[in-house]
Tab-separated table of C-alpha atoms in Angstrom:
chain	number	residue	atom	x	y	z
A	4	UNK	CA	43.319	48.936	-27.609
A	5	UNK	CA	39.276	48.447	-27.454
A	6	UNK	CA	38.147	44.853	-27.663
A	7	UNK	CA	35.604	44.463	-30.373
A	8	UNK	CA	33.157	41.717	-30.455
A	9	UNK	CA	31.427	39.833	-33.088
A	10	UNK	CA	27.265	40.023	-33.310
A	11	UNK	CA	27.818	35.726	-32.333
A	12	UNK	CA	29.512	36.895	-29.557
A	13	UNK	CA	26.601	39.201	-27.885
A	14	UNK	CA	23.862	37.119	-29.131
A	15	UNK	CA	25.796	34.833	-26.279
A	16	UNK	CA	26.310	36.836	-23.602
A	17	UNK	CA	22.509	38.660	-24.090
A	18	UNK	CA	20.927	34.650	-24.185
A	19	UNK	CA	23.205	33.798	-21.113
A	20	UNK	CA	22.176	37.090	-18.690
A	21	UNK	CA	18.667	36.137	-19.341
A	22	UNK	CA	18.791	32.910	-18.367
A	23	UNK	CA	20.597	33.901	-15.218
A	24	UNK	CA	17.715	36.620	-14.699
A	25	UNK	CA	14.786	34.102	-15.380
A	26	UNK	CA	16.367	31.269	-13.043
A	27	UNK	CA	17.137	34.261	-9.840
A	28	UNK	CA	13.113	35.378	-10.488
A	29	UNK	CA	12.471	31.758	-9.844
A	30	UNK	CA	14.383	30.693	-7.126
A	31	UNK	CA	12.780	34.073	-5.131
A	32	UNK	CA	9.324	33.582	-6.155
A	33	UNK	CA	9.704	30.251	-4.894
A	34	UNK	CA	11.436	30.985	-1.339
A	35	UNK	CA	8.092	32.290	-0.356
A	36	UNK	CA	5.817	29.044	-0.341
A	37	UNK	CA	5.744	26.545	2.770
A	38	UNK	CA	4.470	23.242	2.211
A	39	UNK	CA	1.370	22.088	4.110
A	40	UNK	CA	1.205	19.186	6.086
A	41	UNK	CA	-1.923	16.514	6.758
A	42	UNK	CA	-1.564	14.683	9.924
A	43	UNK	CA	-2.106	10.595	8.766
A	44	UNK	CA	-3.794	10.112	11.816
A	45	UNK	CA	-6.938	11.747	11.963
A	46	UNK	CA	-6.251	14.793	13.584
A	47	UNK	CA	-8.240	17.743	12.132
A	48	UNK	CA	-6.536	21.174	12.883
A	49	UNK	CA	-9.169	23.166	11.536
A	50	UNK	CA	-11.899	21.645	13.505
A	51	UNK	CA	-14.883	22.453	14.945
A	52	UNK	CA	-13.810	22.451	18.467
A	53	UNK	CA	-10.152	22.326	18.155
A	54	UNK	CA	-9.964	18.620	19.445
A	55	UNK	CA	-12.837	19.210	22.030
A	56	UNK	CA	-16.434	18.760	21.693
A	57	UNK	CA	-18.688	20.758	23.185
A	58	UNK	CA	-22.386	19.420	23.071
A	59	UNK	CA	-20.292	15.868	24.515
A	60	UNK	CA	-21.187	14.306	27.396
A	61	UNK	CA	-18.931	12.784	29.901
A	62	UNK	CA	-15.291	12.445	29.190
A	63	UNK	CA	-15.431	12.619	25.265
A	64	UNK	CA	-12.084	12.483	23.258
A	65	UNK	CA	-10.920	12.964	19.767
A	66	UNK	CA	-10.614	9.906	17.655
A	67	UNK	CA	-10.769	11.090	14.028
A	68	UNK	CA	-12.508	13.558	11.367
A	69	UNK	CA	-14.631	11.974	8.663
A	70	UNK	CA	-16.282	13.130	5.495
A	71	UNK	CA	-19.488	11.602	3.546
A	72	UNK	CA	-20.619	12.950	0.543
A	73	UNK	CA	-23.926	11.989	-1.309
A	74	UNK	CA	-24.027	12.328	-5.116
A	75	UNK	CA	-26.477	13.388	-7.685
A	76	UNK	CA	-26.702	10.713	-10.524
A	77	UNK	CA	-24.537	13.478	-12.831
A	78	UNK	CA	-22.113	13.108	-10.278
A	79	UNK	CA	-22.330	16.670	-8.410
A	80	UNK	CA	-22.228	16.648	-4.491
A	81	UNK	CA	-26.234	16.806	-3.089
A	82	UNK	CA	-24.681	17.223	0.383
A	83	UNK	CA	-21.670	16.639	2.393
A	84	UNK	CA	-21.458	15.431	5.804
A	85	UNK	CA	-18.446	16.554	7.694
A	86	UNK	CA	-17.778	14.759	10.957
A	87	UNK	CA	-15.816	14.917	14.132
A	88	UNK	CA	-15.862	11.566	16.202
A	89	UNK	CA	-15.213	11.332	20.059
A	90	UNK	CA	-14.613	8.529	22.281
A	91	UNK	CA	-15.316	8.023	25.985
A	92	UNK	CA	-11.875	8.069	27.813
A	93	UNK	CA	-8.815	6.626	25.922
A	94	UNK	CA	-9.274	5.934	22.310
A	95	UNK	CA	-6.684	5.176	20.134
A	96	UNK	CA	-6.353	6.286	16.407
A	97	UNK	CA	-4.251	4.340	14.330
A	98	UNK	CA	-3.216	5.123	10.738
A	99	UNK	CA	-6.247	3.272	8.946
A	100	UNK	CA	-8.179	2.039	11.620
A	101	UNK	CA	-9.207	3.040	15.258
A	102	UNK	CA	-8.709	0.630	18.289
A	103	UNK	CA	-11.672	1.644	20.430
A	104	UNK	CA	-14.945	-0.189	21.082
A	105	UNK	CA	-17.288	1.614	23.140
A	106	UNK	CA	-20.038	4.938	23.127
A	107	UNK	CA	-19.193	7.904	20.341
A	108	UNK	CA	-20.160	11.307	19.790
A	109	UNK	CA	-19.763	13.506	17.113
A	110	UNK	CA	-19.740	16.993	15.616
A	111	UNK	CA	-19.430	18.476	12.894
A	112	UNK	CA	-21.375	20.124	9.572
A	113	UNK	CA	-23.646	19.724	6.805
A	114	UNK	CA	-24.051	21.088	3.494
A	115	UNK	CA	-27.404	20.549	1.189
A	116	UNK	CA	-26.678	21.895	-2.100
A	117	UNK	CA	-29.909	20.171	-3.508
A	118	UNK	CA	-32.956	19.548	-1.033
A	119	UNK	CA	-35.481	17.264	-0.720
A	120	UNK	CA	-39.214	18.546	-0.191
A	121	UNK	CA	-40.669	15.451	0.909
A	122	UNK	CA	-37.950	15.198	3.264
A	123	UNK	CA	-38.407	18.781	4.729
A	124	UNK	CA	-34.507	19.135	4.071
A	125	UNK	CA	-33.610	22.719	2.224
A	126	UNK	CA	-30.409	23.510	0.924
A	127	UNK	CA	-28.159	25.434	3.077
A	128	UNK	CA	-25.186	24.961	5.984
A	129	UNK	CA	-26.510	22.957	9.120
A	130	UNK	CA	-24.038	23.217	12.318
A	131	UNK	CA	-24.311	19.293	13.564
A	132	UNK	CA	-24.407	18.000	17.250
A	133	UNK	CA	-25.352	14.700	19.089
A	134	UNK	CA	-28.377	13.873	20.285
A	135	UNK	CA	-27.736	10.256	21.029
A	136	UNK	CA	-24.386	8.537	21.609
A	137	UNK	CA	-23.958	5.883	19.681
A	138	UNK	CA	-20.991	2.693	19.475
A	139	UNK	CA	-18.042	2.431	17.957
A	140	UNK	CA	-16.816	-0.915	17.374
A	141	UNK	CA	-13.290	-0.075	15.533
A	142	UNK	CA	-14.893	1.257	12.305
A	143	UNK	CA	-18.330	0.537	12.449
A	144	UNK	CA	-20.538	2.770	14.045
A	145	UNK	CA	-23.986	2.217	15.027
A	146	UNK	CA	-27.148	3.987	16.532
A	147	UNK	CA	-25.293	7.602	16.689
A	148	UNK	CA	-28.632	10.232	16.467
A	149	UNK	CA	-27.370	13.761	15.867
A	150	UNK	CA	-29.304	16.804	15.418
A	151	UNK	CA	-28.675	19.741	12.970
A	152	UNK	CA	-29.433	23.323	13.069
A	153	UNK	CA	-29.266	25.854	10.452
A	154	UNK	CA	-25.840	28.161	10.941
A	155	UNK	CA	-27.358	31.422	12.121
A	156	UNK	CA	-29.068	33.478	9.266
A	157	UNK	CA	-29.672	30.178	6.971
A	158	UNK	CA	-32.932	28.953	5.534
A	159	UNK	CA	-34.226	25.567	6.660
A	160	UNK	CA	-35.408	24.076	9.494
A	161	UNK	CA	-33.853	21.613	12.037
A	162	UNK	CA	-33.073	18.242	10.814
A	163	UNK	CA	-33.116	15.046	12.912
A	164	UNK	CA	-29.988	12.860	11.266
A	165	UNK	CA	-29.568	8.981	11.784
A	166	UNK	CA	-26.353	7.300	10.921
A	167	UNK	CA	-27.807	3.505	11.812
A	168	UNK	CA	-24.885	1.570	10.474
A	169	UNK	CA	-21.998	3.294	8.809
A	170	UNK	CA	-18.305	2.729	8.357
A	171	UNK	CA	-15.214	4.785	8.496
A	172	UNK	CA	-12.168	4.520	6.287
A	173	UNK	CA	-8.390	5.911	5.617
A	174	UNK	CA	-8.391	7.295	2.920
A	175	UNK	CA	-5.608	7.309	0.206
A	176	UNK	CA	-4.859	11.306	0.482
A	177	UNK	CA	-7.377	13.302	2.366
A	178	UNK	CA	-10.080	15.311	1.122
A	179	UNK	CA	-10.839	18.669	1.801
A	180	UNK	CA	-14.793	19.608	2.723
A	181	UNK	CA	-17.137	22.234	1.335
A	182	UNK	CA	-16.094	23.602	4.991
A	183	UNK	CA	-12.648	24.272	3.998
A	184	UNK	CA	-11.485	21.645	6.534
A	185	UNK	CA	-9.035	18.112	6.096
A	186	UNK	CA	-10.611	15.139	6.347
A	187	UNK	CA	-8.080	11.796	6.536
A	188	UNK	CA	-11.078	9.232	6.763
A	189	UNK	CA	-14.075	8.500	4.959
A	190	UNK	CA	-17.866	8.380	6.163
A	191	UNK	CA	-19.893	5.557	4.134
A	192	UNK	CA	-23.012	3.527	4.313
A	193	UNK	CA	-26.697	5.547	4.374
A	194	UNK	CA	-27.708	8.268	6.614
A	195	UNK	CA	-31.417	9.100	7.518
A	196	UNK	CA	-32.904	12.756	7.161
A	197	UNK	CA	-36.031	13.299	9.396
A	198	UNK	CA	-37.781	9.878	8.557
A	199	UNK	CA	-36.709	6.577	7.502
A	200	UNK	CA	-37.956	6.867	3.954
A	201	UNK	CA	-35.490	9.458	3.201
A	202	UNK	CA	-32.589	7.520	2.876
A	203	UNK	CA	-28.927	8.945	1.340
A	204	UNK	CA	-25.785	7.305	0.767
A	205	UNK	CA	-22.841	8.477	1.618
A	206	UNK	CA	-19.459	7.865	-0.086
């Protein structure tokens, strides 16, 4: 005897196979993703020297990766400063605050997406190095002189930088740089291009 069914009755089963279809198309697209992970503590993975600083003197070690932006009055980045900070032997990072107090170094890049002519400072990517140690007294730095070149190929010239008196925070989630790079902590306070009249502050 052949089973007959009712138009109800395939308007069911049709609704119910492609629900079953839409959920399996789902559950594989999804198999395929890994979540990322941000270290709390400072840690930058994608960094500049892969924990180790190069133009360092002495016994320099990673503390923490820091990034200061300065901001048009629309509200557009001018120029980011992306920062790797090292310590002289053991320097301890903690989640919001470091427990060190002594000489740092740092590393790092900067981006000038609007230049200054009476600062001498074009736009372009600057590869950053220390010129100066400066000190770290948990998150106050002061007196750090670094130096930065244009990345090989850019415009510009080289560009003495001064951080006299700046700060370093946690921040709430970590932000990612023009660089492409994680930064858990915060540069603030102004930085000095060339002279001392060309003041910027970074947030």
């Amino acid at each position: 005897m052949e089973t007959q069914y009712s138009n109800s009755q395939w308007k069911h089963w049709s609704t119910l196979t492609l629900l079953i279809l839409v959920s399996a198309i789902f559950v594989f697209a999804g198999c395929g993703k890994k979540k990322s992970s941000v270290n709390p503590y400072g840690y930058n993975p994608y960094g500049y020297g892969n924990g180790t600083c190069a133009s360092c003197t002495g016994n320099s070690q990673f503390m923490l990766a820091a990034l200061g932006v300065v901001y048009t009055a629309q509200g557009q980045p001018r120029m980011e400063l992306g920062l790797e900070f090292f310590g002289a032997g053991q320097a301890a990072t903690q989640n919001s605050y470091t427990q060190y107090s002594g000489q740092v170094q740092a590393q790092g890049r900067l981006y000038v997406n609007v230049g200054d002519y009476q600062c001498n400072m074009a736009p372009g990517q600057y590869n950053v190095t220390t010129v100066q140690p400066g000190t770290m007294e948990y998150q106050s730095i002061y007196d750090l002189m670094l130096v930065a070149t244009p990345v090989s190929g850019g415009a510009g010239v080289q560009l003495q930088i001064s951080l006299p008196s700046n700060f370093v925070s946690a921040r709430t989630s970590s932000q990612v740089g023009m660089d492409g790079r994680t930064y858990p902590y915060r540069l603030q306070n102004p930085v000095y291009i060339n002279t001392a009249s060309c003041r910027f502050f970074l947030e």
